[in-house]
């Protein structure tokens, strides 16, 4: 039987995360204190620490949850790894990165390494879940290597596009698909 989480716990966690997001738009991460977060969230320190280890843990959870919420919404209609899935994920990365960059440039630049790590890890888990179902008879190591390469390649291509923007993202992702399709055993 699945254990239900008390709605008050979820609400408090959301208050803390929202307060952190608001603060990160006004202050640099290094200048945000636990006191700033608890004051903005109207909770005490003990409550903060019952939800998060420290502000770095909070940062990771905020990024993980917001990243995956965005990506999952964009690709929830897909059930397999195919061209449409890759396009949707690529475009959702662009959309998320643009959105967070526009909210607060300084914080975005400060969070870039964490965002990259989380994106790659979450994309790999996402692809891995689908790949296990889609290619159940394939060698597990090959499938794992494929999911790592695909997640890193899509994320890297999205960042490359953001820094260069020489074409529309839809055109750029078509170029990526052409390269990926060189191995026809994976993407059709």
Tab-separated table of C-alpha atoms in Angstrom:
chain	number	residue	atom	x	y	z
A	1	UNK	CA	0.000	0.000	0.000
A	2	UNK	CA	1.340	3.404	-0.976
A	3	UNK	CA	1.995	5.766	1.935
A	4	UNK	CA	0.355	9.168	1.560
A	5	UNK	CA	2.324	12.285	2.390
A	6	UNK	CA	0.670	14.785	4.682
A	7	UNK	CA	-0.481	17.769	2.570
A	8	UNK	CA	0.944	20.140	5.207
A	9	UNK	CA	4.408	18.669	4.637
A	10	UNK	CA	4.066	19.184	0.893
A	11	UNK	CA	2.805	22.733	1.394
A	12	UNK	CA	5.711	23.594	3.723
A	13	UNK	CA	8.231	22.132	1.292
A	14	UNK	CA	6.697	24.178	-1.515
A	15	UNK	CA	6.807	27.340	0.627
A	16	UNK	CA	10.526	26.837	1.221
A	17	UNK	CA	11.242	26.098	-2.433
A	18	UNK	CA	9.200	29.073	-3.656
A	19	UNK	CA	10.935	31.371	-1.165
A	20	UNK	CA	14.293	30.157	-2.438
A	21	UNK	CA	13.295	30.743	-6.060
A	22	UNK	CA	12.148	34.285	-5.235
A	23	UNK	CA	15.377	35.014	-3.345
A	24	UNK	CA	17.516	33.643	-6.172
A	25	UNK	CA	15.952	36.216	-8.478
A	26	UNK	CA	17.047	39.014	-6.163
A	27	UNK	CA	20.336	37.792	-4.706
A	28	UNK	CA	23.270	35.695	-5.798
A	29	UNK	CA	23.231	32.137	-4.477
A	30	UNK	CA	26.352	32.645	-2.353
A	31	UNK	CA	24.624	35.545	-0.556
A	32	UNK	CA	21.418	33.655	0.276
A	33	UNK	CA	21.362	32.425	3.859
A	34	UNK	CA	19.171	29.855	5.563
A	35	UNK	CA	17.773	32.745	7.629
A	36	UNK	CA	16.788	34.548	4.404
A	37	UNK	CA	15.016	31.440	3.168
A	38	UNK	CA	13.211	30.678	6.438
A	39	UNK	CA	12.132	34.295	6.852
A	40	UNK	CA	10.770	34.466	3.305
A	41	UNK	CA	9.039	31.093	3.702
A	42	UNK	CA	7.722	31.956	7.200
A	43	UNK	CA	9.113	28.770	8.719
A	44	UNK	CA	11.728	28.149	11.396
A	45	UNK	CA	15.213	26.689	10.907
A	46	UNK	CA	14.212	23.292	12.301
A	47	UNK	CA	11.448	23.068	9.710
A	48	UNK	CA	13.882	23.952	6.945
A	49	UNK	CA	16.329	21.268	8.111
A	50	UNK	CA	13.586	18.662	8.368
A	51	UNK	CA	13.093	19.076	4.609
A	52	UNK	CA	16.601	19.869	3.308
A	53	UNK	CA	20.182	19.205	4.392
A	54	UNK	CA	21.396	22.693	3.450
A	55	UNK	CA	20.923	25.337	0.757
A	56	UNK	CA	22.848	23.189	-1.764
A	57	UNK	CA	20.415	20.329	-1.214
A	58	UNK	CA	17.549	22.813	-1.626
A	59	UNK	CA	19.085	24.103	-4.866
A	60	UNK	CA	19.391	20.573	-6.241
A	61	UNK	CA	15.810	19.678	-5.312
A	62	UNK	CA	14.418	22.905	-6.810
A	63	UNK	CA	16.311	22.367	-10.040
A	64	UNK	CA	15.515	18.639	-10.257
A	65	UNK	CA	11.839	19.064	-9.639
A	66	UNK	CA	11.341	22.089	-11.884
A	67	UNK	CA	13.471	20.614	-14.672
A	68	UNK	CA	11.688	17.306	-14.705
A	69	UNK	CA	8.247	18.872	-14.357
A	70	UNK	CA	8.955	20.950	-17.483
A	71	UNK	CA	10.411	18.054	-19.467
A	72	UNK	CA	7.763	15.545	-18.419
A	73	UNK	CA	4.968	17.920	-19.412
A	74	UNK	CA	6.553	18.347	-22.837
A	75	UNK	CA	7.050	14.640	-23.534
A	76	UNK	CA	4.269	12.977	-21.543
A	77	UNK	CA	2.454	11.927	-24.713
A	78	UNK	CA	5.450	9.901	-25.893
A	79	UNK	CA	5.953	6.275	-24.914
A	80	UNK	CA	9.114	5.329	-26.813
A	81	UNK	CA	12.396	6.872	-27.834
A	82	UNK	CA	11.960	8.114	-31.371
A	83	UNK	CA	12.506	11.257	-33.427
A	84	UNK	CA	9.460	13.023	-32.006
A	85	UNK	CA	10.565	12.293	-28.437
A	86	UNK	CA	14.051	13.644	-29.099
A	87	UNK	CA	12.620	16.790	-30.729
A	88	UNK	CA	10.252	17.348	-27.802
A	89	UNK	CA	12.999	16.905	-25.215
A	90	UNK	CA	15.445	19.133	-27.108
A	91	UNK	CA	12.845	21.894	-27.431
A	92	UNK	CA	11.819	21.570	-23.772
A	93	UNK	CA	15.464	21.982	-22.704
A	94	UNK	CA	15.703	25.131	-24.830
A	95	UNK	CA	12.441	26.423	-23.376
A	96	UNK	CA	13.503	25.702	-19.780
A	97	UNK	CA	17.001	27.168	-20.194
A	98	UNK	CA	15.619	30.302	-21.856
A	99	UNK	CA	12.991	30.716	-19.151
A	100	UNK	CA	15.410	30.369	-16.249
A	101	UNK	CA	17.993	32.566	-17.989
A	102	UNK	CA	15.415	35.318	-18.518
A	103	UNK	CA	14.261	35.202	-14.891
A	104	UNK	CA	17.646	36.022	-13.400
A	105	UNK	CA	20.805	36.003	-15.474
A	106	UNK	CA	23.210	36.027	-12.499
A	107	UNK	CA	21.548	33.094	-10.760
A	108	UNK	CA	21.305	31.181	-14.031
A	109	UNK	CA	25.026	31.547	-14.618
A	110	UNK	CA	25.767	30.545	-11.016
A	111	UNK	CA	23.516	27.464	-11.278
A	112	UNK	CA	24.720	26.316	-14.711
A	113	UNK	CA	26.945	23.462	-13.431
A	114	UNK	CA	24.152	22.135	-11.186
A	115	UNK	CA	21.582	22.469	-13.962
A	116	UNK	CA	23.826	20.526	-16.346
A	117	UNK	CA	24.453	17.718	-13.866
A	118	UNK	CA	20.778	17.387	-13.004
A	119	UNK	CA	19.623	17.528	-16.624
A	120	UNK	CA	22.041	14.805	-17.712
A	121	UNK	CA	21.192	12.563	-14.749
A	122	UNK	CA	17.425	12.995	-15.104
A	123	UNK	CA	17.436	12.614	-18.888
A	124	UNK	CA	19.484	9.448	-18.595
A	125	UNK	CA	17.015	8.030	-16.047
A	126	UNK	CA	14.124	9.052	-18.291
A	127	UNK	CA	15.648	7.393	-21.372
A	128	UNK	CA	16.739	4.379	-19.370
A	129	UNK	CA	13.169	3.744	-18.216
A	130	UNK	CA	11.875	3.863	-21.785
A	131	UNK	CA	14.814	1.927	-23.241
A	132	UNK	CA	14.356	-0.998	-20.856
A	133	UNK	CA	10.823	-1.439	-22.157
A	134	UNK	CA	11.559	-0.604	-25.789
A	135	UNK	CA	14.675	-2.796	-26.133
A	136	UNK	CA	14.136	-5.473	-23.504
A	137	UNK	CA	16.170	-7.992	-25.523
A	138	UNK	CA	19.201	-5.740	-26.044
A	139	UNK	CA	22.369	-6.042	-23.996
A	140	UNK	CA	21.860	-4.023	-20.769
A	141	UNK	CA	25.294	-2.389	-20.985
A	142	UNK	CA	24.673	-1.277	-24.570
A	143	UNK	CA	21.312	0.195	-23.598
A	144	UNK	CA	22.908	2.021	-20.653
A	145	UNK	CA	25.684	3.423	-22.851
A	146	UNK	CA	23.104	4.495	-25.417
A	147	UNK	CA	21.006	6.332	-22.799
A	148	UNK	CA	24.087	8.107	-21.416
A	149	UNK	CA	25.215	9.163	-24.879
A	150	UNK	CA	21.750	10.275	-25.945
A	151	UNK	CA	21.075	12.305	-22.795
A	152	UNK	CA	24.479	14.012	-22.868
A	153	UNK	CA	24.253	14.625	-26.619
A	154	UNK	CA	20.806	16.199	-26.465
A	155	UNK	CA	21.733	18.398	-23.512
A	156	UNK	CA	25.058	19.390	-25.084
A	157	UNK	CA	23.398	20.172	-28.400
A	158	UNK	CA	20.793	22.333	-26.656
A	159	UNK	CA	23.509	24.319	-24.880
A	160	UNK	CA	25.483	24.613	-28.123
A	161	UNK	CA	22.394	25.942	-29.879
A	162	UNK	CA	21.746	28.451	-27.065
A	163	UNK	CA	25.275	29.842	-27.323
A	164	UNK	CA	25.262	30.076	-31.126
A	165	UNK	CA	21.644	30.313	-32.346
A	166	UNK	CA	22.570	30.293	-36.019
A	167	UNK	CA	19.311	28.576	-36.966
A	168	UNK	CA	15.865	27.907	-35.522
A	169	UNK	CA	15.886	25.246	-32.776
A	170	UNK	CA	13.568	23.060	-34.876
A	171	UNK	CA	16.063	23.110	-37.768
A	172	UNK	CA	18.975	22.456	-35.453
A	173	UNK	CA	17.309	19.411	-33.883
A	174	UNK	CA	16.703	18.029	-37.377
A	175	UNK	CA	20.479	18.164	-37.943
A	176	UNK	CA	20.986	16.280	-34.669
A	177	UNK	CA	18.502	13.611	-35.715
A	178	UNK	CA	20.304	13.128	-38.996
A	179	UNK	CA	23.509	12.365	-37.085
A	180	UNK	CA	21.779	10.096	-34.557
A	181	UNK	CA	20.039	8.148	-37.336
A	182	UNK	CA	23.418	6.990	-38.623
A	183	UNK	CA	22.907	4.043	-36.249
A	184	UNK	CA	19.505	2.879	-37.441
A	185	UNK	CA	19.223	0.098	-34.886
A	186	UNK	CA	18.262	2.592	-32.162
A	187	UNK	CA	16.210	5.420	-33.655
A	188	UNK	CA	13.713	4.868	-36.444
